[in-house]
């Protein structure tokens, strides 16, 4: 997977988190609290700035009350 | 997500990678080459020793020729 498409994949993942969070009418702060993840980290994930780990992905899915599959 | 279940989640992810790899009749070396990931990293992922990042998960799915959803 070329670097450019890695960046795209990270961005698209972040967009999906944001989309589903908004569908659930959650603010970033609320998601951060529920998932027990720093607000700044949620922000950087949603804006495609960081490459989240498996457990962070699972925490976000759990907090959004979705199957992690839906984030892919 | 408590620490213990984080470890379980990482282990279960690794088991899934191994299961699908074997279904595809790929050795760890072959998967490492195709995914362009170090063999040692594939081994540690499959044995639940490390918490892989999003792009590593996507590279593994691409190499296994599956939708990343199938790893969750």
PDB file of C-alpha atoms in Angstrom, chain B residues 27-57:
ATOM      1  CA  UNK B  27       2.918 -19.006   5.117  1.00  0.00           C
ATOM      2  CA  UNK B  28       3.794 -16.165   7.478  1.00  0.00           C
ATOM      3  CA  UNK B  29       6.751 -15.357   5.213  1.00  0.00           C
ATOM      4  CA  UNK B  30       4.482 -15.115   2.159  1.00  0.00           C
ATOM      5  CA  UNK B  31       2.021 -12.850   4.000  1.00  0.00           C
ATOM      6  CA  UNK B  32       4.904 -10.683   5.247  1.00  0.00           C
ATOM      7  CA  UNK B  33       6.242 -10.297   1.703  1.00  0.00           C
ATOM      8  CA  UNK B  34       2.895  -9.539   0.083  1.00  0.00           C
ATOM      9  CA  UNK B  35       1.854  -7.092   2.812  1.00  0.00           C
ATOM     10  CA  UNK B  36       5.338  -5.555   2.917  1.00  0.00           C
ATOM     11  CA  UNK B  37       5.415  -6.021   6.670  1.00  0.00           C
ATOM     12  CA  UNK B  38       8.319  -7.494   8.671  1.00  0.00           C
ATOM     13  CA  UNK B  39       7.956 -11.220   9.329  1.00  0.00           C
ATOM     14  CA  UNK B  40       8.615 -10.590  13.019  1.00  0.00           C
ATOM     15  CA  UNK B  41       5.753  -8.099  13.084  1.00  0.00           C
ATOM     16  CA  UNK B  42       3.371 -10.603  11.434  1.00  0.00           C
ATOM     17  CA  UNK B  43       4.414 -13.163  14.067  1.00  0.00           C
ATOM     18  CA  UNK B  44       3.799 -10.727  16.926  1.00  0.00           C
ATOM     19  CA  UNK B  45       0.424  -9.690  15.484  1.00  0.00           C
ATOM     20  CA  UNK B  46      -0.715 -13.310  15.073  1.00  0.00           C
ATOM     21  CA  UNK B  47       0.386 -14.183  18.613  1.00  0.00           C
ATOM     22  CA  UNK B  48      -1.363 -11.147  20.054  1.00  0.00           C
ATOM     23  CA  UNK B  49       1.851  -9.554  21.241  1.00  0.00           C
ATOM     24  CA  UNK B  50       1.385  -6.194  19.519  1.00  0.00           C
ATOM     25  CA  UNK B  51      -1.490  -3.768  18.954  1.00  0.00           C
ATOM     26  CA  UNK B  52      -1.442  -3.123  15.177  1.00  0.00           C
ATOM     27  CA  UNK B  53      -2.203   0.241  13.633  1.00  0.00           C
ATOM     28  CA  UNK B  54      -5.006   0.931  11.152  1.00  0.00           C
ATOM     29  CA  UNK B  55      -2.706   0.931   8.112  1.00  0.00           C
ATOM     30  CA  UNK B  56      -1.111  -2.368   9.163  1.00  0.00           C
ATOM     31  CA  UNK B  57      -4.585  -3.872   9.489  1.00  0.00           C
TER      32      UNK B  57
END
